[in-house]
XYZ file of N, CA and C in Angstrom:
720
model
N -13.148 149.336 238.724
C -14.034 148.202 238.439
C -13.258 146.905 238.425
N -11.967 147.218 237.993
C -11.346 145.864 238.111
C -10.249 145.387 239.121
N -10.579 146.196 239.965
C -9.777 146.072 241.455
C -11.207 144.992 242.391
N -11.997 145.847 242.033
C -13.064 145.205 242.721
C -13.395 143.898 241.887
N -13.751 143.421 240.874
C -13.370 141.706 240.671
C -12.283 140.886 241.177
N -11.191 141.913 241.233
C -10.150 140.914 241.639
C -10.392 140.997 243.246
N -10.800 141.368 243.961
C -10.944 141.430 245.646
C -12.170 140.158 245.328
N -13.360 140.054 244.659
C -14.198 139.237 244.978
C -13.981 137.874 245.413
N -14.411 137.004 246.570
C -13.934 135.810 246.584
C -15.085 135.040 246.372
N -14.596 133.533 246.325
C -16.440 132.419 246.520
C -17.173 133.070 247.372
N -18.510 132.793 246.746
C -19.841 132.725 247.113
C -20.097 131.479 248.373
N -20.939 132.114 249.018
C -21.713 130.736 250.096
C -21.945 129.544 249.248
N -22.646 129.633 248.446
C -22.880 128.923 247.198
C -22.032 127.791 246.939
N -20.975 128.398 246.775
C -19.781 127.749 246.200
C -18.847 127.109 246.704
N -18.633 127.714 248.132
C -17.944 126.977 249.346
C -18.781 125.491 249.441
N -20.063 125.436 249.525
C -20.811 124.935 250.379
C -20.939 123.622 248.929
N -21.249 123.747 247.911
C -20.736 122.900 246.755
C -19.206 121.910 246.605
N -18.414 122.681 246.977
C -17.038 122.505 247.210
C -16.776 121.281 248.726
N -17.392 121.979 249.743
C -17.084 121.062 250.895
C -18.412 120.036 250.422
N -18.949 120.015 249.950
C -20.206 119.114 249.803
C -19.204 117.751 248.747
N -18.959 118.213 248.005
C -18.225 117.206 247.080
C -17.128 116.494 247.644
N -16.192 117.531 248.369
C -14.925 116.470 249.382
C -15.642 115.776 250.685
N -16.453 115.938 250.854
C -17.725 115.053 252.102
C -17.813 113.942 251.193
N -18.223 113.676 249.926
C -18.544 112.530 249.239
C -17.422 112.096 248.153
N -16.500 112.613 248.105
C -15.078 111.936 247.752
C -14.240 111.572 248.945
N -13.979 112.003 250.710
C -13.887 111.346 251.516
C -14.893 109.907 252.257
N -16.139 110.124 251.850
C -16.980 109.141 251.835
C -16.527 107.801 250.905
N -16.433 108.321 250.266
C -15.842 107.146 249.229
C -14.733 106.303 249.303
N -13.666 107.074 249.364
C -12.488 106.708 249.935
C -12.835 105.903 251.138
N -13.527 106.130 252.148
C -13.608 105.502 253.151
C -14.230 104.201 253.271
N -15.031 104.210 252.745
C -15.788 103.294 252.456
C -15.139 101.903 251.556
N -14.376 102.017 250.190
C -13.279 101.787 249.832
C -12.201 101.128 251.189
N -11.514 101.694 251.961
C -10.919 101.359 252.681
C -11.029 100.538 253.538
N -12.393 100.660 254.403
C -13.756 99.778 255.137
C -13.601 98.483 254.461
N -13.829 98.644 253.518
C -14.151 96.807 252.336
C -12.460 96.272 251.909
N -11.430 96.886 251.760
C -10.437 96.690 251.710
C -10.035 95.889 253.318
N -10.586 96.758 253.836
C -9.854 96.285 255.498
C -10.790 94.585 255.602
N -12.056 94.611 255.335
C -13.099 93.566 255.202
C -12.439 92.155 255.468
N -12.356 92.838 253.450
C -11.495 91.842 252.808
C -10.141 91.441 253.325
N -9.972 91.747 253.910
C -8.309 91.842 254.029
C -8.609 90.627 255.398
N -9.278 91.084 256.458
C -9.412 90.109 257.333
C -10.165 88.929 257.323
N -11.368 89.112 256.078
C -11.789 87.829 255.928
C -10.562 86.767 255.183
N -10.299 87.553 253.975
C -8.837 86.736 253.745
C -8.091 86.212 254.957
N -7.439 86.623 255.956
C -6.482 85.814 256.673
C -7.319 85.193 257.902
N -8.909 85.394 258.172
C -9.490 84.234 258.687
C -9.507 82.773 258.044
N -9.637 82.927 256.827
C -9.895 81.841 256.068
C -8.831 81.134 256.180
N -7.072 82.005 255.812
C -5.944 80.881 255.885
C -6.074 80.719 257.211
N -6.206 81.220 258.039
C -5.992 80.790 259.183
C -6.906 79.472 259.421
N -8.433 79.414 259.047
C -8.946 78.514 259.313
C -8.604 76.830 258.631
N -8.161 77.631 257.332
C -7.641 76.416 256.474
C -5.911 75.760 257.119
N -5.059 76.513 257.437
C -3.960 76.361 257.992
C -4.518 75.629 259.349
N -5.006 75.815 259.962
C -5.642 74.895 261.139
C -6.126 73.975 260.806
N -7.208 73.582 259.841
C -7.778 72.176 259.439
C -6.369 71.595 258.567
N -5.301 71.910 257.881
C -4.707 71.197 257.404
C -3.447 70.356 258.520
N -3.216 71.581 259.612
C -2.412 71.131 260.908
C -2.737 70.175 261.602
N -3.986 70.049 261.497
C -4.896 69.056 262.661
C -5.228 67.353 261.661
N -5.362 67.701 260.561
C -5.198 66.430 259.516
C -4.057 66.186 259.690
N -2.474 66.915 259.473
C -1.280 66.367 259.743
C -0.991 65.894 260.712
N -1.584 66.301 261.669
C -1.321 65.937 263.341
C -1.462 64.510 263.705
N -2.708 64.523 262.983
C -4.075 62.849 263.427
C -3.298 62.072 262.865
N -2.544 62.311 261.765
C -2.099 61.524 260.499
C -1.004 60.566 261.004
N -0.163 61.826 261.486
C 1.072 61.579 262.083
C 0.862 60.967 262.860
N -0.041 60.907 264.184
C -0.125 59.991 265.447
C -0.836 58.631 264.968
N -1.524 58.847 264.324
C -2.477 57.260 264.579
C -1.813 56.521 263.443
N -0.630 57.144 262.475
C 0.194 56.117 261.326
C 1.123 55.603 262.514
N 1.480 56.077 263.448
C 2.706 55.780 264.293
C 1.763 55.369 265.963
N 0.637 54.621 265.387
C 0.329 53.830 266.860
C 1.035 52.699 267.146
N 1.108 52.521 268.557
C 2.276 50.981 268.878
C 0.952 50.090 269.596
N 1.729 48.989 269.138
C 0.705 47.846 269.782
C 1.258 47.664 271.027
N 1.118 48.538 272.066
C 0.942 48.503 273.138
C -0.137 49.193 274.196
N -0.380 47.499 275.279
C -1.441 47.910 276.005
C -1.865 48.655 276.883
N -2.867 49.170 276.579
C -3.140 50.380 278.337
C -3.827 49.961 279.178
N -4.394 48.710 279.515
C -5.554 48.391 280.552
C -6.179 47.241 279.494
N -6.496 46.022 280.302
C -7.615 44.858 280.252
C -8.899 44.903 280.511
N -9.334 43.790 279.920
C -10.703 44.042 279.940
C -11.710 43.115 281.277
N -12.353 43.495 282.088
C -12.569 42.764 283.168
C -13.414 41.564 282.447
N -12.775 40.278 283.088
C -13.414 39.041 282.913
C -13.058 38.454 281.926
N -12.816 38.479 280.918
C -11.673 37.891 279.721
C -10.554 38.310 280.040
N -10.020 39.404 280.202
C -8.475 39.426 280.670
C -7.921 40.134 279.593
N -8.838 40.320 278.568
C -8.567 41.055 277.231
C -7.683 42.007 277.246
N -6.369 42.100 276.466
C -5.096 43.353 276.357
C -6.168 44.635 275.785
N -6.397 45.809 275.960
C -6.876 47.451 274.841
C -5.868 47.616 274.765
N -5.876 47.496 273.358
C -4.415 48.294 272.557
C -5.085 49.109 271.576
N -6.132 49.076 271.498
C -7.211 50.049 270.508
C -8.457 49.952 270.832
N -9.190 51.219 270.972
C -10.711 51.348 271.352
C -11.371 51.922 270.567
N -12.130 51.558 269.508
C -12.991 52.899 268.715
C -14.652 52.719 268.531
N -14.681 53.997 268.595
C -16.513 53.635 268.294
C -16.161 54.676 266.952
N -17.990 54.934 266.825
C -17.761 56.281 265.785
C -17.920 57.026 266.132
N -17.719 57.817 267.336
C -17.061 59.296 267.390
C -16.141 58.875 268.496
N -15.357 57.980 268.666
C -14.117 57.746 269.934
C -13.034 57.047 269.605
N -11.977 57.164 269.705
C -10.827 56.249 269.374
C -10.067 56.414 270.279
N -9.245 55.780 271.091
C -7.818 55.219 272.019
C -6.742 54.483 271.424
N -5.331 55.410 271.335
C -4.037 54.242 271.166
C -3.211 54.840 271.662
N -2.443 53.941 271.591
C -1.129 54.476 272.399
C 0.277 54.759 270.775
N 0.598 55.945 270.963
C 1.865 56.431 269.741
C 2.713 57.600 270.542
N 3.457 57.873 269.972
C 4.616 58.238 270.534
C 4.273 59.914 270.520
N 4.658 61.015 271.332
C 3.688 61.925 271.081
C 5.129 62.388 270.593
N 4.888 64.255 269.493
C 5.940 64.649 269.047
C 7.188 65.388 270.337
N 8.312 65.410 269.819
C 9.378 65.871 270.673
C 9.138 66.709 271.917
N 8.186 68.157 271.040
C 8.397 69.354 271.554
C 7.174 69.247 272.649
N 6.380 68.576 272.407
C 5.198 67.729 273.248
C 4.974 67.123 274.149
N 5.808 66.408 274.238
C 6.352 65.198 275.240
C 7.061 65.010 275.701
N 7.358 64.210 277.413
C 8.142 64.250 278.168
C 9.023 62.692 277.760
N 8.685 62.670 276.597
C 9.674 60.745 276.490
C 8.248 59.752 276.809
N 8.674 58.737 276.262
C 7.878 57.636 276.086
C 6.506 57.798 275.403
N 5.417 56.618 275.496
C 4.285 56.291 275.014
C 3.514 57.342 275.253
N 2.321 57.529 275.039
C 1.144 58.482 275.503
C -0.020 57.516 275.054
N -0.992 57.471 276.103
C -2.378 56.917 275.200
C -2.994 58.139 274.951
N -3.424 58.554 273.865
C -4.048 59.524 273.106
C -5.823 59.208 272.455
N -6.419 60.079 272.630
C -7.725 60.118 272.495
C -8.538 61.063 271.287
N -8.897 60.524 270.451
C -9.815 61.841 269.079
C -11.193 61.571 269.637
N -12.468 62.605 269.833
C -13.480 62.584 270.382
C -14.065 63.265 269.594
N -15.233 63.039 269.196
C -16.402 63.922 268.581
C -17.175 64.432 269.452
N -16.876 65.617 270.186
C -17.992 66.405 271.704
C -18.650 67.886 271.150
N -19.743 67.488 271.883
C -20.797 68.397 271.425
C -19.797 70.613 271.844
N -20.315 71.068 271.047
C -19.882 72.631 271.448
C -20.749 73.412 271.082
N -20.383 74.676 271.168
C -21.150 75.906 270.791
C -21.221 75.828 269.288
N -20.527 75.816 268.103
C -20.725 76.072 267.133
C -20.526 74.486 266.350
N -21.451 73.803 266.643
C -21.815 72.137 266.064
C -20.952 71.099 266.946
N -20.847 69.862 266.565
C -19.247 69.244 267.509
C -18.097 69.953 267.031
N -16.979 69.284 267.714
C -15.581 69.755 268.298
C -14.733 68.154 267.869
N -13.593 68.646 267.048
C -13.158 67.529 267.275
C -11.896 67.567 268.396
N -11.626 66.772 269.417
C -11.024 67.136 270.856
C -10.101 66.137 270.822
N -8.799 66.424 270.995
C -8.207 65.358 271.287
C -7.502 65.542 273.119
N -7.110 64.105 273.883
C -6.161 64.091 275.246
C -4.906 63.407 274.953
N -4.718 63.769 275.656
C -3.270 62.384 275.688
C -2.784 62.246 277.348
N -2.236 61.106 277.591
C -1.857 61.162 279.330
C -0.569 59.877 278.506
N 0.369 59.856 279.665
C 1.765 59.283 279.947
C 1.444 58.019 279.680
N 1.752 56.807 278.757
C 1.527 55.284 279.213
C 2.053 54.529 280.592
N 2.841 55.539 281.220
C 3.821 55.178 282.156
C 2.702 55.682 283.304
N 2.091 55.177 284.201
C 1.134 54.878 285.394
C -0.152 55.266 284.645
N -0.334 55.000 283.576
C -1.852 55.128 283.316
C -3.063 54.214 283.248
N -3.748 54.713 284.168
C -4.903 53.388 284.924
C -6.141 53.869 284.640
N -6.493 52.832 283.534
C -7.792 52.827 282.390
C -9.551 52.892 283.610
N -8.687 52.055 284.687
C -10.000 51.868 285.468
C -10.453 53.481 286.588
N -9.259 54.023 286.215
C -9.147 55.180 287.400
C -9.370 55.962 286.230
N -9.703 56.183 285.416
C -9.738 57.332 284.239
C -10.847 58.327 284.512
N -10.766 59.436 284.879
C -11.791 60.653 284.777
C -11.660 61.237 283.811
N -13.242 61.689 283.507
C -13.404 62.879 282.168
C -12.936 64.090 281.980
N -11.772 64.500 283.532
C -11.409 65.602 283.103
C -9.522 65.508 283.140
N -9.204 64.148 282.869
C -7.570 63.599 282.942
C -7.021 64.164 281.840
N -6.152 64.510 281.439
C -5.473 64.716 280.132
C -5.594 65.975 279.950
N -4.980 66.719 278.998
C -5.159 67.644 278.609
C -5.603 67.823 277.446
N -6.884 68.598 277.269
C -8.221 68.398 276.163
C -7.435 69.785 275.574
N -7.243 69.235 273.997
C -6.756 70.259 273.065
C -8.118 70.444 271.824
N -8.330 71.100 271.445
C -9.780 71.335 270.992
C -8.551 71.462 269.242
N -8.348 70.718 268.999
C -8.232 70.868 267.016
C -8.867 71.309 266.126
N -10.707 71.125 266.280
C -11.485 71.738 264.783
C -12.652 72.189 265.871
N -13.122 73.217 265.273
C -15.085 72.840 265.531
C -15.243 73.724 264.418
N -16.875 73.713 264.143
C -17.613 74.148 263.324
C -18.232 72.777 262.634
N -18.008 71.485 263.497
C -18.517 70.349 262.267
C -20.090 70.415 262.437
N -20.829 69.677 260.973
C -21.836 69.429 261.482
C -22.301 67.928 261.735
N -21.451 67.007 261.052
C -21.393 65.502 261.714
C -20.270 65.003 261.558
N -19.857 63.466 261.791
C -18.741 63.112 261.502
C -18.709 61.660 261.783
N -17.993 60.782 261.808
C -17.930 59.368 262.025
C -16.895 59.274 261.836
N -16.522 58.495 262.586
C -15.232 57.518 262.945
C -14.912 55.927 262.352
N -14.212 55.832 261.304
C -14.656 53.910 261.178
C -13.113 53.201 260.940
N -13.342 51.927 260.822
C -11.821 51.029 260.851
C -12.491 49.654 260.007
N -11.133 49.606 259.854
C -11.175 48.447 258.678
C -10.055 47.106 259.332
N -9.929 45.806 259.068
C -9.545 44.765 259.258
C -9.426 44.251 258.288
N -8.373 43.282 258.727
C -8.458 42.208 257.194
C -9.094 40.879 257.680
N -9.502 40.068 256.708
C -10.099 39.148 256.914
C -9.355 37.804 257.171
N -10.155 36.176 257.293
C -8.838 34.911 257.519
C -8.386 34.694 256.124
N -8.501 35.439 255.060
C -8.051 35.357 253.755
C -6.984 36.672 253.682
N -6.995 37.151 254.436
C -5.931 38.391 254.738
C -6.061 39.421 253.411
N -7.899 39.679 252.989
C -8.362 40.888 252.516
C -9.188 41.732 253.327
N -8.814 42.767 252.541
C -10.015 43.862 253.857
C -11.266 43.782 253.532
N -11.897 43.838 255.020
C -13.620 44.181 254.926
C -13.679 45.101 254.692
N -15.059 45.535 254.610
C -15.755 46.835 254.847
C -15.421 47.468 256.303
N -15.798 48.823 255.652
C -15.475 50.135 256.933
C -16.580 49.348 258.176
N -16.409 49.571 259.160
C -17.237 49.131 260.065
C -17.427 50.665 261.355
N -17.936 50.997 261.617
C -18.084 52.158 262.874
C -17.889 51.982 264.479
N -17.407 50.880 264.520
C -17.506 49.997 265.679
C -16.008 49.097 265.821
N -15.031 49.347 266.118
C -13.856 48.412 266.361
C -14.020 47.410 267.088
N -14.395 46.267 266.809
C -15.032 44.948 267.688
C -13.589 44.020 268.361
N -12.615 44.615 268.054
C -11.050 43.321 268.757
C -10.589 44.487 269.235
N -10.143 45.238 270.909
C -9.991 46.138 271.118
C -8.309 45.788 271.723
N -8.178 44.691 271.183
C -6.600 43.362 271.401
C -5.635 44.047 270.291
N -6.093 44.610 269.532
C -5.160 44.341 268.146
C -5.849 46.018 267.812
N -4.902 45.948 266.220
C -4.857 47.465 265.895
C -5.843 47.341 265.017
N -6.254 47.968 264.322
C -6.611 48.147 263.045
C -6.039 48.163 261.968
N -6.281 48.054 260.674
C -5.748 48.215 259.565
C -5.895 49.660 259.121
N -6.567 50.101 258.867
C -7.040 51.214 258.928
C -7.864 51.766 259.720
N -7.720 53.386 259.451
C -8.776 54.158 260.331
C -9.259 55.337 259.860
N -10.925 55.985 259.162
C -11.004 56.711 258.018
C -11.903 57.529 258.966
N -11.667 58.952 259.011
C -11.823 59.943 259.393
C -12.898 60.891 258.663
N -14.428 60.866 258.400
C -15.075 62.116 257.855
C -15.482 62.616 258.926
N -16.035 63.457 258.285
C -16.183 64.976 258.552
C -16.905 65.751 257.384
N -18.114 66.199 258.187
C -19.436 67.423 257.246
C -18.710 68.594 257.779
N -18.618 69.865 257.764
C -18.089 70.721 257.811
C -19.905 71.843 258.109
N -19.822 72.343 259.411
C -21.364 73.609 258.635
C -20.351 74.501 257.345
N -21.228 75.226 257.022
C -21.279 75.874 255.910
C -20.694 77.289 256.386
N -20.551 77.582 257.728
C -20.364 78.831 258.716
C -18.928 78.850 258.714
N -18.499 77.799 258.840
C -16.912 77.207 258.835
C -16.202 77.300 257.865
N -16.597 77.462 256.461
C -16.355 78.065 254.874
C -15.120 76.636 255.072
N -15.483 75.504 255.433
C -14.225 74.404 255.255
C -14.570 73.634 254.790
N -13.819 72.302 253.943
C -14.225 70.983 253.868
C -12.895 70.294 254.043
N -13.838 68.986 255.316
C -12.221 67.793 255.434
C -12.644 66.926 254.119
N -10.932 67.018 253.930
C -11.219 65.721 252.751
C -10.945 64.462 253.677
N -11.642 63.779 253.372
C -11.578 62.287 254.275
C -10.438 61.753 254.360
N -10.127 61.300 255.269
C -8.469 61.056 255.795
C -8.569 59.281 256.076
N -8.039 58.429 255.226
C -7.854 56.742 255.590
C -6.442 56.432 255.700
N -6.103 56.133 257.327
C -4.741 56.172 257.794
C -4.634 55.440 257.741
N -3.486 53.954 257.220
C -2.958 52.859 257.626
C -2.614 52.945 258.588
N -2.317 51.879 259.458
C -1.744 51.246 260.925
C -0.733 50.294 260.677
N 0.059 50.295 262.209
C 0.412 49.205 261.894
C -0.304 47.831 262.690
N 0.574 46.628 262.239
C -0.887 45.231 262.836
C -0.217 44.698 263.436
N 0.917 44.688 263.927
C 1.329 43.694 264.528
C 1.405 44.032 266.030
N 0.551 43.133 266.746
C 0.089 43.486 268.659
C 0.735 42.327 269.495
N 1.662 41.618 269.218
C 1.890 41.097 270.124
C 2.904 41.937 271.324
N 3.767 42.670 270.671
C 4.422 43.556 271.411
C 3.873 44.023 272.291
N 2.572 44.679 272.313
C 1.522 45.279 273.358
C 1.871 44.342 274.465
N 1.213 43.671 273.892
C 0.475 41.953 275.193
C 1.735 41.870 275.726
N 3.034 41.999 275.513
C 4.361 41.640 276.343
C 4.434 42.670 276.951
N 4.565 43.512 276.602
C 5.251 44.915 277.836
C 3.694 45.462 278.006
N 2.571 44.690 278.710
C 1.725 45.053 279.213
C 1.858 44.007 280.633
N 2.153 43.011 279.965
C 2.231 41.636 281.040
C 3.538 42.537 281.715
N 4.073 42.513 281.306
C 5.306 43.628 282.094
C 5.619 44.616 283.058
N 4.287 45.483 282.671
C 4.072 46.268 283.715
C 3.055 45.857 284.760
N 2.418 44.976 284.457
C 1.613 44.535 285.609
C 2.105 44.362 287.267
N 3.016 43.861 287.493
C 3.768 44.013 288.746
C 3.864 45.592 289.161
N 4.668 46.304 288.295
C 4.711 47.716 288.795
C 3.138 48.603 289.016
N 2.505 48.023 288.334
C 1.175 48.929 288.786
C 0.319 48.035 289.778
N 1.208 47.040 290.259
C 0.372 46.881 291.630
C -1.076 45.535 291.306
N -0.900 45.258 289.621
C -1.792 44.024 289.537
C -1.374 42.591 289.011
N -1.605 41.827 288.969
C -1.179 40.562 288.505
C -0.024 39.706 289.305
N 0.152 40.885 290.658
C 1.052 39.920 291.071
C 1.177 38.637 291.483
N -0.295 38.253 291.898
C -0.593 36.848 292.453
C -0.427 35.710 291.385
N -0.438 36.187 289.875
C -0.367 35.661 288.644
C 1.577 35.448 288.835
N 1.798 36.154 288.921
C 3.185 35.837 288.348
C 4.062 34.867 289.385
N 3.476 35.466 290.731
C 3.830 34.066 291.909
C 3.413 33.038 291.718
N 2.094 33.034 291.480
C 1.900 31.794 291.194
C 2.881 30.756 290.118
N 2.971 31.890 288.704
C 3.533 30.845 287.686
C 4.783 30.567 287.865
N 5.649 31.406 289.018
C 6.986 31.387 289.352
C 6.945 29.902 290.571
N 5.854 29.294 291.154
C 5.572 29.054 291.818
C 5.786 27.312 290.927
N 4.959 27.900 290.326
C 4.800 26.630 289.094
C 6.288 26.283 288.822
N 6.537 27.666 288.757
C 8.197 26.601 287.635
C 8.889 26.104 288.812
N 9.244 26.756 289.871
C 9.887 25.984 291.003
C 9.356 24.437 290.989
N 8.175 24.197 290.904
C 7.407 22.554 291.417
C 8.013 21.946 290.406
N 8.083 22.232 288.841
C 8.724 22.170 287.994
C 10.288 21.586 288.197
């Protein structure tokens, strides 16, 4: 009698209890692991997304604190120097681009608010100051580096000082496209999809443009315009 208890093994019963329970303690575990993994990648989307909006604030920061008052193209019929162009979603200057970036010298550089798939884009170009011809400019020149999207609005504005040499108000519209700005303040709505917020960015400049207006008059000969200007005034000083 007690040979035969000890030969008895589990019941169907009991197997089937047994694998039933490690089915729902591997369930678990897994599931567990699933939300771990989740988490784990929503975590390093986020730095990643935040490490990108903070790169692209350092970036803007860096270029448009270090714009030079120098010109890229006149304005037909006044004769006007652009040493700065902004609306509210467009800006143009010329700053020095970083090392690893650039082939040497100026760059005129561009921030754009353009429409995309997931709200606007904030886009920046840049092209060489060295043969760059404002009147020959196509929309597809430069090389378009895409910095943010997910916005859902944004504006662009600049500030001046006044003939009392205090600042106005923000304006959205850069009306002296001769001279720099004093400032230049950067928002940004963020959608809600984007889990971001820009904190508003107000860059000082620097103001002093006469430098532009000289080594613009400068290059005019080499790009093939103003030469009749400069014969002439050479013309002048001889009569002189």
């Amino acid at each position: 009698m007690s040979n035969r208890r000890r030969q008895t093994g589990f019941s169907l019963l009991e197997v089937l209890l047994a694998i039933t329970l490690l089915a729902i303690l591997l369930a678990g575990a897994m599931s567990g692991i699933r939300a771990a993994t989740r988490a784990m990648h929503a975590g390093e989307q986020n730095i990643e997304r935040t490490n990108r909006l903070r790169v692209a604030q350092e970036f803007i920061r860096r270029e448009l604190s270090r714009s030079l008052p120098l010109a890229f193209g006149q304005e037909h019929g006044s004769g006007a120097n652009f040493v700065f162009q902004g609306e509210n979603d467009f800006l143009r200057f010329v700053a020095p681009m970083p090392g690893h970036l650039s082939r040497g010298g100026p760059y005129v550089q561009t921030l754009e608010l353009a429409r995309g798939r997931n709200g606007l884009q904030l886009v920046f170009t840049h092209n060489m100051l060295n043969g760059f011809d404002l009147d020959k400019l196509k929309p597809d020149d430069g090389t378009p580096v895409l910095l943010l999207d997910g916005i859902r609005r944004g504006r662009f504005e600049y500030r001046k000082l006044d003939d009392r040499n205090e600042l106005e108000d923000w304006k959205q519209d850069w009306e002296n496209p001769s001279m720099l700005p004093v400032m230049v303040r950067i928002d940004l709505e963020m959608t809600a999809e984007s889990g971001l917020i820009w904190p508003t960015m107000e860059i000082p400049l620097i103001l002093d443009t006469s430098g532009g207006v000289r080594l613009f008059q400068q290059r005019l000969p080499q790009n093939g315009r103003g030469g009749s200007s400069d014969s002439s005034s050479s013309g002048a000083t001889e009569k002189q």
